Short mmCIF file of C-alpha atoms in Angstrom, two decimals:
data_model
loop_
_atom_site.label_atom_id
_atom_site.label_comp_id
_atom_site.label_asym_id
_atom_site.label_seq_id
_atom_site.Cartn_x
_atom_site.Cartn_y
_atom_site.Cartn_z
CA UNK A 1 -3.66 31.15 38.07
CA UNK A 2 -4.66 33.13 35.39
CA UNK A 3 -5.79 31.31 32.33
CA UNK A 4 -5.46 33.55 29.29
CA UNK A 5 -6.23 30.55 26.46
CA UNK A 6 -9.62 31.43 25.39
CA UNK A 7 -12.10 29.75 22.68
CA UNK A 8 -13.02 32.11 19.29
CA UNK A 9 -16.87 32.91 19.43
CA UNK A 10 -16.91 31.85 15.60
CA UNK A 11 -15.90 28.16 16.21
CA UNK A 12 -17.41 25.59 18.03
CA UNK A 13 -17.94 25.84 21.72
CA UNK A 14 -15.31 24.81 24.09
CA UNK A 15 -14.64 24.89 28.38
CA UNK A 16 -11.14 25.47 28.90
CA UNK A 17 -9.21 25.28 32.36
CA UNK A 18 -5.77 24.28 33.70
CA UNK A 19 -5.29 20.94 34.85
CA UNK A 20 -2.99 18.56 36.42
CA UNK A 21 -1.45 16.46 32.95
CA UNK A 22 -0.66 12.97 35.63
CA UNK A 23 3.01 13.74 35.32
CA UNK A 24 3.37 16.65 38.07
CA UNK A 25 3.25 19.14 35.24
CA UNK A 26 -0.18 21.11 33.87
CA UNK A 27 -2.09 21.06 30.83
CA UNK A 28 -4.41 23.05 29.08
CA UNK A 29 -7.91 21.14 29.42
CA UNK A 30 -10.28 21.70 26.66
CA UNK A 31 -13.62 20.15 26.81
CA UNK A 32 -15.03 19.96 22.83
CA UNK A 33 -18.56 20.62 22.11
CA UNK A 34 -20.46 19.92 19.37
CA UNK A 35 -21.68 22.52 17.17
CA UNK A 36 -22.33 24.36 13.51
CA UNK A 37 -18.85 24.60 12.49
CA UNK A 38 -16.12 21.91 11.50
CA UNK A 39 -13.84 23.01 14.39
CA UNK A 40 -13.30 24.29 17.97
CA UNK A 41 -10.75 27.25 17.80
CA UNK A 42 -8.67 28.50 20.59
CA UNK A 43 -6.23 31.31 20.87
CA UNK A 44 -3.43 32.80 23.63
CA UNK A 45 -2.91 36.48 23.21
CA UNK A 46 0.87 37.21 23.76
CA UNK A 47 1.39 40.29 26.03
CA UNK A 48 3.39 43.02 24.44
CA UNK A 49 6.65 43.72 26.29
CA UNK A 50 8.00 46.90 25.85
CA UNK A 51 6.27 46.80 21.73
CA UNK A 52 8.20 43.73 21.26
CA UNK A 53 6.13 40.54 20.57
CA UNK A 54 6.91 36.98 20.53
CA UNK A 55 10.05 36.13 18.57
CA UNK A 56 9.67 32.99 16.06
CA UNK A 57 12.41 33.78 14.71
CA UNK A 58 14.96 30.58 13.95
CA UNK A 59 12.42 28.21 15.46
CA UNK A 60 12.54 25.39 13.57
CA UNK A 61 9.04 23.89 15.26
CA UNK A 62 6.54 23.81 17.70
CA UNK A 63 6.16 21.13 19.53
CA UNK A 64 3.67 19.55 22.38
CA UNK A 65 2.09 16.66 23.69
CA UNK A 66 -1.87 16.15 23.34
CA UNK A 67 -3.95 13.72 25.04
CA UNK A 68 -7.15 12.37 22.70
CA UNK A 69 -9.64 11.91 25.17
CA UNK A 70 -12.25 10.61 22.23
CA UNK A 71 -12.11 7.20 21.01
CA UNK A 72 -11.22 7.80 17.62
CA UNK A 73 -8.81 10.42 15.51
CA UNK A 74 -8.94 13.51 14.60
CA UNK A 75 -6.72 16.61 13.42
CA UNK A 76 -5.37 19.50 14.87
CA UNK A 77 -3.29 22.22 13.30
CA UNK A 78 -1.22 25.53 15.10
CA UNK A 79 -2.36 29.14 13.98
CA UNK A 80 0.29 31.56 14.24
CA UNK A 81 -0.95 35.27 13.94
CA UNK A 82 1.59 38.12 13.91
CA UNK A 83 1.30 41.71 13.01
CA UNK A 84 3.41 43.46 10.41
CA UNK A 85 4.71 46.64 10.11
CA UNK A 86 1.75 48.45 8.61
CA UNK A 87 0.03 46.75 12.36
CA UNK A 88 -2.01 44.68 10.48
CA UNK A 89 -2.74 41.15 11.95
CA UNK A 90 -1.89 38.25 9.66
CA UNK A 91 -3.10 34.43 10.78
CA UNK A 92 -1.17 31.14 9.67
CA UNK A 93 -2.40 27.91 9.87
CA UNK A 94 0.07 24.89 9.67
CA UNK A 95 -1.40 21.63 8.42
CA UNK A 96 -3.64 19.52 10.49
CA UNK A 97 -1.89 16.61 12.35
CA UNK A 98 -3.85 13.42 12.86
CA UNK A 99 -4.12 12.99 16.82
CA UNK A 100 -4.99 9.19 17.73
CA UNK A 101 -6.86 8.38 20.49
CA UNK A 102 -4.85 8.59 24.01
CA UNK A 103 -1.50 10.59 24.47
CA UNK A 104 0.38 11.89 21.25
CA UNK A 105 4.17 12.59 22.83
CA UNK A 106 6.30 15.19 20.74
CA UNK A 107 3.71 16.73 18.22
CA UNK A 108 5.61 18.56 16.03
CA UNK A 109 4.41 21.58 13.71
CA UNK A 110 6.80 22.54 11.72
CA UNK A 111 7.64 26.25 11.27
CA UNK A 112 11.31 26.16 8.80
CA UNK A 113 10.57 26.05 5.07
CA UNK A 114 6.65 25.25 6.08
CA UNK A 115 4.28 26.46 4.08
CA UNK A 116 0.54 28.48 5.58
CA UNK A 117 -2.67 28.58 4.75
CA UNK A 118 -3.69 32.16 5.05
CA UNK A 119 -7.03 34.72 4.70
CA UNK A 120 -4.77 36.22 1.94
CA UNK A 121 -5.23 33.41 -0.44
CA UNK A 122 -8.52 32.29 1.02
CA UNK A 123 -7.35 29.53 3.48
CA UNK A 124 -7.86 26.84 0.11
CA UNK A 125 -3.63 25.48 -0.08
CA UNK A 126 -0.41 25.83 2.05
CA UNK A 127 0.97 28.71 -0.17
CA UNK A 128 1.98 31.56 1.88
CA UNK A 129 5.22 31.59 4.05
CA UNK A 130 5.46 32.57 7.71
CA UNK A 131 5.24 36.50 7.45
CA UNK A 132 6.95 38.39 10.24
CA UNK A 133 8.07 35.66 12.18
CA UNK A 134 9.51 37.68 14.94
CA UNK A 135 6.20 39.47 15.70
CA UNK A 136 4.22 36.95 17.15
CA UNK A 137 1.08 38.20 18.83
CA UNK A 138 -0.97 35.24 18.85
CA UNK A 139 -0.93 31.31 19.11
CA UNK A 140 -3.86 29.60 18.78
CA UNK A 141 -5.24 25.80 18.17
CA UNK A 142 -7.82 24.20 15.43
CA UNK A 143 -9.20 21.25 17.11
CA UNK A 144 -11.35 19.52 14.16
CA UNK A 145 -13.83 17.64 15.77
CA UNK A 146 -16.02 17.95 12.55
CA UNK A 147 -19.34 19.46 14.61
CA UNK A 148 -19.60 16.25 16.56
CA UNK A 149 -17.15 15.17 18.81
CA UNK A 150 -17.25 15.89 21.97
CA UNK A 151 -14.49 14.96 24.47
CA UNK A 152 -11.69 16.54 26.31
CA UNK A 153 -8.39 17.33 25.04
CA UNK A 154 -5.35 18.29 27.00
CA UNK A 155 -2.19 20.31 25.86
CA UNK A 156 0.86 19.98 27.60
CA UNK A 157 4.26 21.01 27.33
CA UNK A 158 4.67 23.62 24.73
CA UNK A 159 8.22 23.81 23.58
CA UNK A 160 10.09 25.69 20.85
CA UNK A 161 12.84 23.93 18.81
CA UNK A 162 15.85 25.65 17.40
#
């Protein structure tokens, strides 16, 4: 299998692989590392088909189930990046859900009426809306492990809700 989630060089580090989630299905695997920065940072570039990218478009949420393999909490949030039609790349980050220690079932970011941080208003407040929803060229994950937790994480069943 081809595993096309990577880490972002300007986060801290991370090992990623696919692995079995103990329900017959697979997960993402990500092994945190402590480091500089306040988070680990991963991303999944979304293949152009035919100039046509992912399609956000009336999807109310994203939602997935994350196993907390570190004894205590900490938050995650969902970074949507999609291009607009000057081809510019613009990144959204939803606010950070708290992820308790063991398996977090149906982890919902929501995408309808939600509001972004974004590098056009200096990622300081959820201010911005969801620009270009239907070009979606990138999902990625904040994993804030605050520079010192290290564990694994696993990501499982990604699903969009209309």
């Amino acid at each position: 299998e081809t595993l096309t989630w990577k880490p972002e060089a300007w986060g801290n580090g991370a090992a990623v692989a696919l692995a079995d989630d103990g329900a017959g299905g697979r997960a993402l695997r990500v092994e945190m590392k402590a480091g500089a920065k306040d988070k680990v940072a991963l991303k999944y570039d979304i293949p152009s088909q035919d100039g046509r990218r992912l399609d956000l478009s009336g999807v109310k949420g994203i939602v997935l189930d994350v196993h907390n393999g570190y004894s205590g909490g900490f938050g995650m949030s969902l970074v949507l990046t999609t291009v607009g039609p000057d081809n510019a790349w613009r990144d959204f980050e939803t606010k950070a859900i708290y992820l308790k220690p063991g398996w977090n079932r149906n982890v919902r970011f929501a995408l309808a009426d939600a509001r972004f941080k974004s590098r056009e208003t200096g990622w300081k407040s959820y201010d911005a809306d969801l620009a270009n929803p239907s070009a979606c060229g990138k999902v990625g994950v904040f994993l804030y492990n605050q520079g010192r937790i290290q564990a694994p994480v696993m990501i499982a069943m990604i699903r969009f809700e209309r």
